[in-house]
Amino acid sequence: MIEFAEAVLSEDTARLMAARQAIHDTLGADAVVDSAGVAALFNAIDRIADSTGAPLEADKAEMTAGLRAEIGIDAFAAQKEALDLGAAETAAE
Amino acid sequence: MSTIKYDDSSYPVRDDLVSAHQRAWKHLSKAGSWLTGDERVKIMAETRHARSCATCAAVKDALSPFAVTDAHDAGTDLPENWVNMIHLIVADPGRLTHGWYRKTIDGGIAETHFVEIVSVVAHTTAIDTFAKGLGVPVRNLPEPQDGAPSHYRPKEARQHQAWAPNIAWDEFGPDEADYFVGPESSIRRALTLIPDEARSFFDVTSAQYLAGPQMRDFSQEFRAITHLQIELLAARVSALNQCTY
């Protein structure tokens, strides 16, 4: 599953073919369709969230605080703040 | 009018999923709330074109996506500020910032147009990436339909914590009562400045992912992959996109 997610977002056609075949061989043809559907949907929904600034719900943030810190998701938010700060400083110069 | 089929797929695609994509293609081809059918189909084309833009590749490699000042390689005659917006959403969504949003709006793209453009980019991304995952070519774009935008802006939409205005879960009016069903969700609110875009995108979501009640029903499985496998896929894709939501 993880290999398929990574492959579908990459430009490596051979890797994607192999990942697709692995899902087919282990879970069947319908699983290929559903895996493609989910990966593709989240590739789109991420763009909605990130371009409109959709905030994480407070209850979800609280429930996942430890996990988010552990796997480094919090760093993405800090990176955004740094980018805005950098852009502001550049504009002021 | 072009429609979507997956007859060329080695893997049979569920009828409900084909139907959802057909509804989306038809929806995208028609005038929306603020954009014409012609503009919407050009946004779809620009979304695809952005994937091969050299400037977008440079953006992804740069320390800051805003450090690259070269013009994007436009594939349509859409306004330059629309092209820039579309390309950045396609190329580097995880590093879009509130400052970028403000600059985009201040640069002449109205909030209504902004949200509708985001929706068209997202619909196109969902369906094109599905084709890629399936191993078939992207589907032909629909032919744009005549007609004027409705210019509908729900009066309940206002500024909240998100950058773009939207409708709060407990503030919807009668015209949107069909949409605000189930537990509150920030992501389901994200496109509600343009309610028809929110409805259409989450129609695709129900077919490609799960419908709302199915997401929380762990007593049964609704797909050929389990809830756990679905969430693993979703989490990995979102992490690769550096999505903080």
mmCIF file of C-alpha atoms in Angstrom, chain B residues 3 22 49 97 111 115 137 142 149 158 171 183 191-192 201 214 220 241:
data_model
loop_
_atom_site.group_PDB
_atom_site.id
_atom_site.type_symbol
_atom_site.label_atom_id
_atom_site.label_comp_id
_atom_site.label_asym_id
_atom_site.label_seq_id
_atom_site.Cartn_x
_atom_site.Cartn_y
_atom_site.Cartn_z
ATOM 1 C CA THR B 3 -17.720 11.537 -21.150
ATOM 2 C CA GLN B 22 -19.204 11.173 -15.483
ATOM 3 C CA HIS B 49 -0.058 21.256 -18.369
ATOM 4 C CA THR B 97 1.053 29.738 2.897
ATOM 5 C CA GLU B 111 -12.210 34.827 -3.229
ATOM 6 C CA VAL B 115 -12.337 28.732 -4.480
ATOM 7 C CA PRO B 137 -4.238 7.485 -20.104
ATOM 8 C CA PRO B 142 -15.049 17.514 -21.653
ATOM 9 C CA PRO B 149 -22.235 31.653 -14.224
ATOM 10 C CA ARG B 158 -17.929 34.379 5.963
ATOM 11 C CA GLU B 171 -24.727 28.419 10.137
ATOM 12 C CA PRO B 183 -20.318 15.419 11.977
ATOM 13 C CA LEU B 191 -15.300 24.794 -0.737
ATOM 14 C CA THR B 192 -18.656 25.936 0.668
ATOM 15 C CA PHE B 201 -16.198 17.216 -5.084
ATOM 16 C CA GLN B 214 -19.032 4.552 5.815
ATOM 17 C CA GLN B 220 -18.118 -3.759 7.897
ATOM 18 C CA ASN B 241 2.255 16.067 -0.218
#
